[in-house]
XYZ file of C-alpha atoms in Angstrom:
368
model
C -113.167 -9.082 -85.105
C -115.247 -11.966 -83.723
C -112.997 -12.894 -80.789
C -110.177 -11.050 -79.092
C -107.779 -13.810 -78.044
C -105.583 -11.348 -76.164
C -108.557 -10.262 -74.087
C -109.557 -13.897 -73.459
C -106.102 -14.646 -71.998
C -105.910 -11.250 -70.305
C -102.613 -10.234 -71.922
C -101.418 -7.235 -73.879
C -100.963 -7.425 -77.647
C -97.238 -6.944 -77.127
C -97.048 -9.818 -74.618
C -94.165 -12.252 -75.019
C -94.632 -15.993 -75.523
C -93.622 -16.689 -71.926
C -96.257 -14.210 -70.689
C -98.893 -15.854 -72.915
C -97.967 -19.295 -71.565
C -98.105 -18.065 -67.992
C -101.548 -16.550 -68.486
C -102.821 -19.707 -70.214
C -101.647 -22.014 -67.441
C -103.234 -19.847 -64.792
C -106.605 -19.723 -66.562
C -106.526 -23.403 -67.567
C -106.078 -24.368 -63.951
C -108.965 -22.110 -62.932
C -111.576 -23.109 -65.540
C -110.762 -26.738 -66.320
C -114.033 -28.777 -66.440
C -112.654 -31.496 -64.168
C -112.108 -28.887 -61.487
C -115.532 -27.318 -62.134
C -117.905 -30.279 -62.594
C -121.327 -29.340 -63.931
C -120.335 -25.726 -64.614
C -121.093 -25.173 -68.312
C -119.825 -21.583 -68.232
C -116.425 -22.829 -66.977
C -116.345 -25.435 -69.746
C -117.125 -22.781 -72.372
C -114.509 -20.465 -70.931
C -111.968 -23.274 -70.917
C -112.570 -23.968 -74.614
C -112.097 -20.299 -75.414
C -108.844 -20.268 -73.439
C -107.527 -23.304 -75.322
C -108.539 -21.794 -78.635
C -106.852 -18.494 -77.822
C -103.659 -20.170 -76.639
C -103.407 -22.432 -79.694
C -103.443 -19.341 -81.916
C -101.275 -16.957 -79.883
C -98.650 -19.609 -79.117
C -98.226 -20.359 -82.824
C -96.152 -17.609 -84.520
C -97.782 -18.169 -87.939
C -101.339 -18.193 -86.590
C -100.614 -15.274 -84.300
C -99.340 -13.184 -87.218
C -102.433 -14.066 -89.260
C -104.711 -13.180 -86.369
C -102.961 -9.852 -85.740
C -103.300 -8.974 -89.431
C -106.741 -10.277 -90.391
C -108.539 -10.894 -87.100
C -108.769 -14.668 -87.576
C -106.363 -17.600 -87.962
C -106.440 -20.834 -89.958
C -109.412 -21.609 -92.167
C -112.082 -20.197 -89.900
C -113.501 -16.812 -91.019
C -114.587 -14.090 -88.642
C -117.705 -15.192 -86.813
C -116.811 -18.851 -87.281
C -115.902 -21.279 -84.498
C -112.760 -23.128 -83.632
C -114.306 -25.359 -81.003
C -114.352 -28.419 -83.213
C -110.597 -28.191 -83.576
C -109.975 -28.571 -79.863
C -110.949 -31.155 -77.307
C -112.277 -30.341 -73.892
C -109.267 -31.910 -72.143
C -105.497 -31.667 -71.968
C -104.848 -34.475 -74.471
C -101.400 -34.098 -75.881
C -100.414 -31.649 -73.151
C -97.354 -33.081 -71.368
C -97.343 -32.011 -67.732
C -93.750 -33.221 -67.354
C -92.720 -29.965 -69.031
C -93.650 -28.161 -65.836
C -90.708 -29.822 -64.018
C -91.090 -29.146 -60.311
C -93.304 -26.086 -60.705
C -96.200 -25.396 -58.302
C -98.632 -26.060 -61.201
C -97.306 -29.590 -61.612
C -97.298 -30.167 -57.872
C -100.923 -28.988 -57.724
C -102.126 -31.741 -60.078
C -99.835 -34.356 -58.529
C -101.258 -33.656 -55.093
C -104.801 -33.550 -56.483
C -104.643 -36.879 -58.310
C -102.077 -38.685 -56.176
C -99.365 -39.201 -58.784
C -95.768 -38.141 -59.016
C -93.161 -38.559 -61.670
C -90.513 -38.497 -58.985
C -91.816 -41.112 -56.611
C -90.104 -44.174 -58.061
C -87.223 -42.860 -60.125
C -83.949 -43.902 -58.525
C -81.487 -41.142 -59.243
C -77.844 -41.516 -58.180
C -77.584 -40.385 -54.570
C -74.465 -39.231 -52.767
C -73.556 -41.295 -49.728
C -73.930 -39.895 -46.222
C -71.001 -38.173 -44.518
C -69.590 -39.871 -41.430
C -68.208 -38.220 -38.298
C -65.452 -39.601 -36.083
C -63.841 -38.193 -32.924
C -60.109 -38.801 -32.465
C -57.921 -38.043 -29.451
C -54.495 -36.749 -30.442
C -51.397 -36.192 -28.335
C -50.227 -32.606 -27.807
C -47.036 -32.945 -29.840
C -48.790 -35.026 -32.538
C -51.227 -32.163 -32.982
C -48.270 -29.809 -33.469
C -46.231 -31.933 -35.868
C -49.037 -33.958 -37.490
C -49.257 -37.721 -37.799
C -50.303 -40.574 -40.033
C -52.313 -43.337 -38.431
C -55.045 -45.875 -39.063
C -58.487 -45.971 -37.514
C -61.139 -48.656 -37.431
C -64.282 -47.475 -39.157
C -67.638 -49.120 -39.839
C -69.357 -47.751 -42.928
C -71.680 -48.730 -45.762
C -69.998 -49.925 -48.961
C -71.348 -51.108 -52.307
C -72.478 -54.728 -52.242
C -69.934 -56.856 -54.110
C -72.549 -59.456 -55.056
C -74.755 -57.126 -57.092
C -72.327 -54.289 -57.709
C -74.433 -51.890 -55.663
C -77.569 -52.314 -57.798
C -79.618 -54.180 -55.217
C -80.700 -56.862 -57.700
C -79.167 -59.567 -59.842
C -79.837 -59.951 -63.543
C -80.045 -63.482 -64.826
C -79.841 -64.042 -68.559
C -79.160 -60.358 -69.261
C -81.317 -57.272 -68.873
C -84.695 -57.308 -70.570
C -87.048 -54.528 -71.612
C -89.578 -53.627 -68.946
C -92.933 -55.155 -69.941
C -94.947 -52.333 -68.367
C -93.349 -49.391 -70.230
C -91.892 -51.490 -73.098
C -88.435 -50.129 -72.490
C -89.318 -46.417 -72.624
C -88.992 -45.788 -68.881
C -92.256 -43.800 -68.872
C -95.908 -44.606 -68.474
C -99.000 -42.423 -68.838
C -101.762 -41.861 -66.309
C -105.200 -40.630 -67.384
C -107.156 -38.538 -64.874
C -110.397 -37.449 -66.473
C -109.398 -35.538 -69.578
C -105.877 -34.891 -68.336
C -102.970 -37.122 -69.296
C -99.811 -37.288 -67.207
C -96.409 -38.674 -68.198
C -94.728 -40.314 -65.202
C -91.734 -42.509 -64.496
C -92.453 -46.202 -64.829
C -92.948 -47.631 -61.326
C -91.881 -51.104 -62.397
C -88.359 -50.254 -63.615
C -87.775 -46.893 -61.947
C -87.304 -45.188 -65.309
C -84.493 -47.441 -66.540
C -86.603 -49.227 -69.151
C -85.129 -52.546 -68.023
C -86.363 -55.189 -65.618
C -84.726 -55.059 -62.221
C -84.235 -58.805 -61.885
C -84.133 -60.717 -58.610
C -83.461 -59.083 -55.265
C -79.831 -59.490 -54.189
C -79.621 -62.120 -51.419
C -76.615 -60.397 -49.819
C -77.856 -56.817 -49.416
C -81.599 -57.625 -49.666
C -82.134 -55.070 -52.407
C -80.393 -52.179 -50.640
C -77.259 -52.198 -52.790
C -75.139 -51.482 -49.709
C -73.653 -53.628 -46.964
C -71.954 -52.753 -43.687
C -68.190 -53.207 -43.509
C -65.612 -52.564 -40.797
C -62.162 -51.686 -42.092
C -58.935 -49.893 -41.218
C -58.734 -46.447 -42.800
C -55.431 -44.612 -43.246
C -55.729 -40.964 -42.197
C -53.332 -38.044 -42.089
C -53.735 -35.390 -39.396
C -51.976 -32.185 -40.467
C -49.715 -30.295 -38.085
C -51.381 -27.381 -36.333
C -54.754 -28.936 -35.500
C -56.328 -28.068 -32.192
C -59.299 -29.265 -30.167
C -62.386 -28.832 -32.335
C -60.507 -28.913 -35.637
C -62.164 -30.990 -38.360
C -60.167 -33.023 -40.862
C -61.931 -34.133 -44.052
C -61.067 -37.510 -45.597
C -62.665 -37.468 -49.088
C -64.658 -40.503 -50.198
C -64.435 -42.369 -46.891
C -68.039 -41.843 -45.864
C -70.900 -44.186 -46.789
C -71.079 -45.381 -50.385
C -73.537 -43.672 -52.713
C -76.664 -45.344 -54.078
C -77.324 -46.284 -57.697
C -73.937 -45.058 -58.832
C -73.782 -41.906 -56.699
C -70.459 -40.725 -55.186
C -69.309 -41.677 -51.710
C -69.761 -39.328 -48.796
C -66.803 -37.961 -46.847
C -65.358 -38.758 -43.430
C -64.977 -35.854 -41.004
C -62.624 -36.356 -38.065
C -63.102 -34.044 -35.087
C -59.854 -33.666 -33.120
C -59.495 -33.621 -29.345
C -55.966 -32.651 -28.227
C -54.516 -33.880 -24.921
C -52.988 -31.414 -22.460
C -49.200 -31.170 -21.937
C -47.307 -31.041 -18.649
C -45.082 -28.080 -19.663
C -46.671 -26.312 -22.598
C -49.961 -24.424 -22.727
C -51.486 -23.507 -26.079
C -53.680 -20.565 -26.996
C -54.413 -20.529 -30.708
C -51.071 -20.852 -32.462
C -49.042 -19.437 -29.556
C -47.312 -21.578 -26.921
C -46.745 -20.578 -23.293
C -44.322 -22.039 -20.772
C -43.292 -21.070 -17.246
C -39.580 -21.372 -16.403
C -38.141 -21.076 -12.848
C -34.962 -19.007 -12.242
C -32.976 -18.324 -9.070
C -32.555 -15.012 -7.240
C -28.908 -14.654 -8.365
C -29.928 -15.398 -11.995
C -32.653 -12.790 -11.863
C -30.362 -10.247 -10.154
C -27.149 -10.737 -12.080
C -28.549 -11.972 -15.390
C -27.605 -15.191 -17.155
C -28.296 -17.472 -20.114
C -30.606 -20.462 -19.611
C -31.632 -23.404 -21.782
C -35.353 -23.978 -22.232
C -37.476 -26.553 -24.114
C -39.503 -25.654 -27.214
C -41.738 -27.667 -29.528
C -38.769 -28.093 -31.843
C -35.980 -28.894 -29.379
C -33.996 -26.926 -26.831
C -32.879 -23.320 -27.261
C -31.014 -20.727 -25.181
C -32.402 -17.393 -24.043
C -30.715 -14.500 -22.232
C -32.047 -13.382 -18.863
C -31.059 -9.729 -18.391
C -29.935 -8.404 -14.962
C -32.818 -7.249 -12.789
C -35.389 -9.592 -14.299
C -38.630 -9.618 -12.325
C -40.802 -12.610 -11.561
C -43.591 -12.926 -14.173
C -41.573 -11.197 -16.871
C -42.156 -12.706 -20.337
C -39.791 -13.328 -23.221
C -40.909 -13.947 -26.776
C -39.466 -16.548 -29.145
C -40.672 -15.882 -32.674
C -41.811 -18.764 -34.902
C -41.521 -21.278 -32.073
C -45.273 -21.755 -31.720
C -47.718 -24.118 -33.419
C -48.122 -24.211 -37.220
C -50.994 -22.105 -38.559
C -53.338 -24.301 -40.596
C -53.509 -23.362 -44.248
C -50.214 -21.461 -44.265
C -46.495 -21.938 -43.743
C -46.393 -19.585 -40.771
C -46.077 -20.446 -37.097
C -47.091 -18.795 -33.895
C -44.676 -17.678 -31.165
C -43.557 -19.146 -27.855
C -43.757 -17.013 -24.734
C -41.473 -17.793 -21.798
C -42.615 -16.529 -18.398
C -39.957 -16.604 -15.696
C -40.742 -17.272 -12.052
C -38.142 -16.400 -9.409
C -37.612 -19.211 -6.899
C -36.434 -18.140 -3.429
C -33.341 -19.844 -1.960
C -33.679 -22.535 0.773
C -34.709 -20.860 4.032
C -33.298 -23.577 6.344
C -29.625 -22.872 5.482
C -28.193 -20.514 8.108
C -25.488 -19.168 5.792
C -28.084 -18.179 3.224
C -30.245 -16.604 5.896
C -27.284 -14.534 7.075
C -26.519 -13.427 3.531
C -30.151 -12.390 3.065
C -29.963 -10.228 6.245
C -26.807 -8.597 4.954
C -28.435 -8.091 1.555
C -31.421 -6.445 3.202
C -29.164 -3.919 4.918
C -27.245 -3.148 1.759
C -30.107 -2.925 -0.729
C -32.420 -0.790 1.411
C -35.313 -1.722 -0.865
C -38.846 -0.453 -0.175
C -40.989 -2.301 -2.752
C -44.276 -1.495 -0.968
C -43.579 2.154 -0.423
C -46.363 3.277 -2.732
C -48.929 0.801 -1.377
C -50.922 3.475 0.407
C -54.650 4.006 0.163
C -55.662 7.640 -0.286
């Protein structure tokens, strides 16, 4: 066998096509003559690498080589060098996509197939802070806000340019959307810089948006704030962000909520807290009192002997829980209010009560 193509590429005889390609790309990058100017050994090695790859990447030639030790019309001891050029003619580097190998040559020769192509781009998201009343945050509300955002230019339809007399084929790429760049013996396929890959002439710059495709617009936006939001909650309004470019979708609007405080209610998560004053007779004898809730008034029972600071729980009277049909609870904390001290009759009754009750609430307040 005159040449061992597997040994030239440094792969095993059972190597897959993807492994052969990987080895070829690595060696081609290392020994290419343009990257090794004046190095004849590198040029010779490069030709051998190309020769080996052209055989091993072709199933028919590979089978012939595995069986007979040569491929094509060349006998053992012959040469294949005349069949291959010393460059990458016909080798399309666009097949590398965004691989490091492609980026290596783009950085080396200053070209990029992505630099001018105008792909559809999603519009930017917008953020808005809204103050909401306490009860509006509980029950939800529909309102309108004034918002300034970027929208598609109505003059050019968001394209950024105006076509007069219809679209015409790009004269630089002749309508293909691609041009080729020659760097030494390497040939690159890249997006046409004149038309951005569309294959059509862009036309005249739009006089309204100055080629941007977008214009600023202030408008009233209808928004719905769901019940149960709290300070810091974010509400997403789909499609109400900035318009996309070159046909891309709009961004979204995100509203950050700030909830005002309430004079009676205090909120912690989905639970609501309220302090309710009661009199000494109500706390002593027990009673029924009417209290406010988020959903109207309700009546609770105060049992005899209720202490100041004692809490009562009202189930499902709290704030709605976002994303579910459940609600939190309302907690009622009672605070005993002493009677007026400047009424002599009440003072006398309190003295009599003190004698009768014989209470010693601080009896165990001793430090040991």
